Amino acid sequence: HICKAAVGSTLAVKGCFTKIAVTPNKWKKVGLIAGGSGLTPCLQVAEELLSDGEDNTEITLIFCNQCPEAIFLKDHIDALVARSNGRFKVHYCVDKVSTGFFSDAWNGLTGYVTKEMVAEYLPAADGVNNMIMVCGPPPMYKALCGPKEFPKGKPPAQGELTGILKDLGFTSDAVFKF
């Protein structure tokens, strides 16, 4: 339809749909785990919180990609970190480090996100004071928090909390699946 539209024709679109209200100081700490293009909503959360001068939320992102060369928006993310006065921290994680330019210089995390990585780098479970948000490919959801549910004829649902985050003491009130 779009490809065959004539110049000057109009197209109706829907959105943006708020999936979770992100407001200043709603949480003490927010942990974000993004895989590839799953960065999009996580970056939106970080930028929203960092844009409010009254907000004190501490934000930590684990940004996962297949290899160092696949990390996109790194300059933008690093600039946000630099301007955050210590409120925003980022840990880059790659499946593997290929040989070449980046291999000798890589000092980030390697492998899939583990229970140990989450425990070391992200906020600990603290009731509803700390929030973990996840967006990435299905295997990432399965390992970290369990899949979302897609009931026929209804909007997507969060689904049961399972995996690493449940094992670390998080509850469904403290985990959000984009």
Short mmCIF file of C-alpha atoms in Angstrom, two decimals:
data_model
loop_
_atom_site.label_atom_id
_atom_site.label_comp_id
_atom_site.label_asym_id
_atom_site.label_seq_id
_atom_site.Cartn_x
_atom_site.Cartn_y
_atom_site.Cartn_z
CA HIS A 1 0.00 0.00 0.00
CA ILE A 2 2.62 2.55 1.01
CA CYS A 3 4.95 1.66 -1.86
CA LYS A 4 2.20 2.28 -4.42
CA ALA A 5 0.87 5.49 -2.87
CA ALA A 6 0.86 8.54 -5.11
CA VAL A 7 2.91 11.58 -4.14
CA GLY A 8 0.72 13.86 -2.03
CA SER A 9 -1.60 11.10 -0.76
CA THR A 10 -2.15 10.71 2.98
CA LEU A 11 -1.68 7.81 5.33
CA ALA A 12 -3.27 7.34 8.76
CA VAL A 13 -1.07 5.90 11.51
CA LYS A 14 -1.63 4.98 15.15
CA GLY A 15 0.63 5.63 18.13
CA CYS A 16 2.39 6.42 20.28
CA PHE A 17 1.00 4.08 22.91
CA THR A 18 2.30 4.49 26.45
CA LYS A 19 3.27 1.08 27.76
CA ILE A 20 4.53 2.22 31.17
CA ALA A 21 4.38 5.64 32.79
CA VAL A 22 7.90 6.99 33.26
CA THR A 23 7.81 9.92 35.67
CA PRO A 24 10.50 11.70 37.68
CA ASN A 25 11.56 9.94 40.88
CA LYS A 26 9.01 7.12 40.45
CA TRP A 27 11.83 4.66 41.19
CA LYS A 28 15.13 5.00 43.04
CA LYS A 29 16.98 2.94 40.48
CA VAL A 30 16.18 1.63 37.01
CA GLY A 31 18.04 -1.21 35.34
CA LEU A 32 17.69 -1.60 31.58
CA ILE A 33 18.65 -4.69 29.61
CA ALA A 34 18.54 -4.16 25.86
CA GLY A 35 19.40 -6.56 23.06
CA GLY A 36 20.09 -4.98 19.66
CA SER A 37 17.19 -2.84 18.47
CA GLY A 38 15.60 -3.45 21.90
CA LEU A 39 17.66 -0.41 22.80
CA THR A 40 14.89 1.85 21.44
CA PRO A 41 12.44 1.83 24.38
CA CYS A 42 15.25 1.53 26.92
CA LEU A 43 16.96 4.61 25.51
CA GLN A 44 13.62 6.46 25.55
CA VAL A 45 13.26 5.70 29.27
CA ALA A 46 16.81 6.84 30.03
CA GLU A 47 16.45 10.04 28.00
CA GLU A 48 13.08 10.85 29.59
CA LEU A 49 14.44 10.49 33.13
CA LEU A 50 17.67 12.35 32.34
CA SER A 51 15.76 15.23 30.72
CA ASP A 52 14.14 16.24 34.02
CA GLY A 53 16.41 18.34 36.22
CA GLU A 54 14.44 17.37 39.34
CA ASP A 55 14.78 13.62 38.77
CA ASN A 56 17.31 11.67 40.85
CA THR A 57 16.75 8.19 39.44
CA GLU A 58 19.94 6.17 38.98
CA ILE A 59 19.90 4.36 35.63
CA THR A 60 22.06 1.46 34.49
CA LEU A 61 21.93 -0.09 31.02
CA ILE A 62 23.36 -3.39 29.87
CA PHE A 63 23.35 -3.06 26.07
CA CYS A 64 23.86 -6.39 24.28
CA ASN A 65 24.97 -6.93 20.70
CA GLN A 66 26.53 -9.75 18.71
CA CYS A 67 29.94 -8.10 18.40
CA PRO A 68 31.57 -4.73 19.18
CA GLU A 69 31.15 -3.57 15.58
CA ALA A 70 27.37 -4.02 15.90
CA ILE A 71 27.00 -1.54 18.77
CA PHE A 72 24.97 1.33 17.34
CA LEU A 73 24.39 4.78 18.84
CA LYS A 74 27.44 4.25 21.06
CA ASP A 75 28.57 7.88 20.71
CA HIS A 76 25.08 9.10 21.62
CA ILE A 77 24.82 6.76 24.62
CA ASP A 78 28.31 7.68 25.83
CA ALA A 79 27.42 11.39 25.55
CA LEU A 80 24.33 10.81 27.71
CA VAL A 81 26.50 9.06 30.28
CA ALA A 82 28.98 11.96 30.25
CA ARG A 83 26.21 14.54 30.78
CA SER A 84 24.37 12.57 33.47
CA ASN A 85 26.45 13.61 36.48
CA GLY A 86 26.92 9.94 37.36
CA ARG A 87 23.22 9.03 37.18
CA PHE A 88 23.52 6.94 33.99
CA LYS A 89 25.92 4.02 33.63
CA VAL A 90 26.29 1.72 30.64
CA HIS A 91 27.85 -1.71 30.31
CA TYR A 92 28.27 -2.95 26.76
CA CYS A 93 27.98 -6.72 26.30
CA VAL A 94 28.72 -8.73 23.19
CA ASP A 95 28.18 -12.39 22.33
CA LYS A 96 31.75 -12.69 21.08
CA VAL A 97 34.70 -10.51 20.24
CA SER A 98 35.86 -11.08 16.67
CA THR A 99 39.48 -10.79 15.70
CA GLY A 100 40.43 -7.46 14.28
CA PHE A 101 40.41 -3.83 15.25
CA PHE A 102 38.06 -4.11 18.25
CA SER A 103 39.37 -7.38 19.71
CA ASP A 104 42.42 -5.89 21.43
CA ALA A 105 40.55 -2.83 22.65
CA TRP A 106 37.39 -4.58 23.92
CA ASN A 107 36.97 -4.12 27.67
CA GLY A 108 33.22 -4.70 27.96
CA LEU A 109 31.25 -7.77 28.95
CA THR A 110 31.31 -10.90 26.80
CA GLY A 111 28.69 -13.63 26.48
CA TYR A 112 24.97 -13.68 27.16
CA VAL A 113 23.62 -11.80 30.18
CA THR A 114 24.09 -13.96 33.27
CA LYS A 115 22.75 -13.95 36.81
CA GLU A 116 26.17 -12.72 37.92
CA MET A 117 26.12 -9.78 35.49
CA VAL A 118 22.66 -8.71 36.63
CA ALA A 119 23.65 -9.00 40.31
CA GLU A 120 26.88 -7.04 39.80
CA TYR A 121 25.77 -4.26 37.47
CA LEU A 122 22.02 -3.68 37.87
CA PRO A 123 20.00 -2.52 40.87
CA ALA A 124 19.05 -5.22 43.35
CA ALA A 125 15.47 -6.22 44.02
CA ASP A 126 13.95 -3.69 46.42
CA GLY A 127 10.19 -4.05 46.19
CA VAL A 128 8.79 -1.37 43.89
CA ASN A 129 11.68 1.05 44.59
CA ASN A 130 13.81 -0.40 41.80
CA MET A 131 12.60 -1.34 38.32
CA ILE A 132 14.18 -3.58 35.68
CA MET A 133 13.07 -3.15 32.06
CA VAL A 134 13.90 -5.66 29.32
CA CYS A 135 13.70 -5.45 25.54
CA GLY A 136 15.39 -7.85 23.19
CA PRO A 137 15.04 -11.09 21.26
CA PRO A 138 12.89 -13.98 22.54
CA PRO A 139 15.82 -16.01 23.95
CA MET A 140 16.80 -12.99 26.07
CA TYR A 141 13.28 -12.75 27.51
CA LYS A 142 13.25 -16.48 28.17
CA ALA A 143 16.51 -16.38 30.12
CA LEU A 144 15.92 -13.14 32.01
CA CYS A 145 12.23 -12.79 32.76
CA GLY A 146 10.04 -15.11 30.72
CA PRO A 147 8.16 -14.25 27.54
CA LYS A 148 5.33 -11.80 27.12
CA GLU A 149 1.92 -13.26 26.35
CA PHE A 150 0.01 -12.50 23.17
CA PRO A 151 -3.62 -13.54 23.76
CA LYS A 152 -5.69 -13.58 20.57
CA GLY A 153 -7.77 -10.43 20.16
CA LYS A 154 -6.21 -8.71 23.20
CA PRO A 155 -3.23 -6.45 23.80
CA PRO A 156 0.05 -8.13 24.77
CA ALA A 157 0.38 -9.00 28.46
CA GLN A 158 3.47 -9.09 30.66
CA GLY A 159 3.24 -12.83 31.29
CA GLU A 160 4.59 -14.76 34.24
CA LEU A 161 7.93 -13.64 35.67
CA THR A 162 10.51 -16.42 35.41
CA GLY A 163 14.24 -16.74 34.81
CA ILE A 164 17.20 -14.86 36.20
CA LEU A 165 15.24 -11.86 37.49
CA LYS A 166 12.82 -14.04 39.45
CA ASP A 167 15.75 -16.03 40.82
CA LEU A 168 17.30 -12.78 42.05
CA GLY A 169 14.16 -11.87 44.01
CA PHE A 170 12.41 -9.51 41.63
CA THR A 171 8.61 -9.55 41.51
CA SER A 172 6.35 -8.86 38.55
CA ASP A 173 5.75 -5.35 39.94
CA ALA A 174 9.44 -4.57 39.53
CA VAL A 175 10.04 -5.97 36.04
CA PHE A 176 8.66 -4.58 32.79
CA LYS A 177 8.88 -6.39 29.46
CA PHE A 178 8.70 -4.10 26.42
#
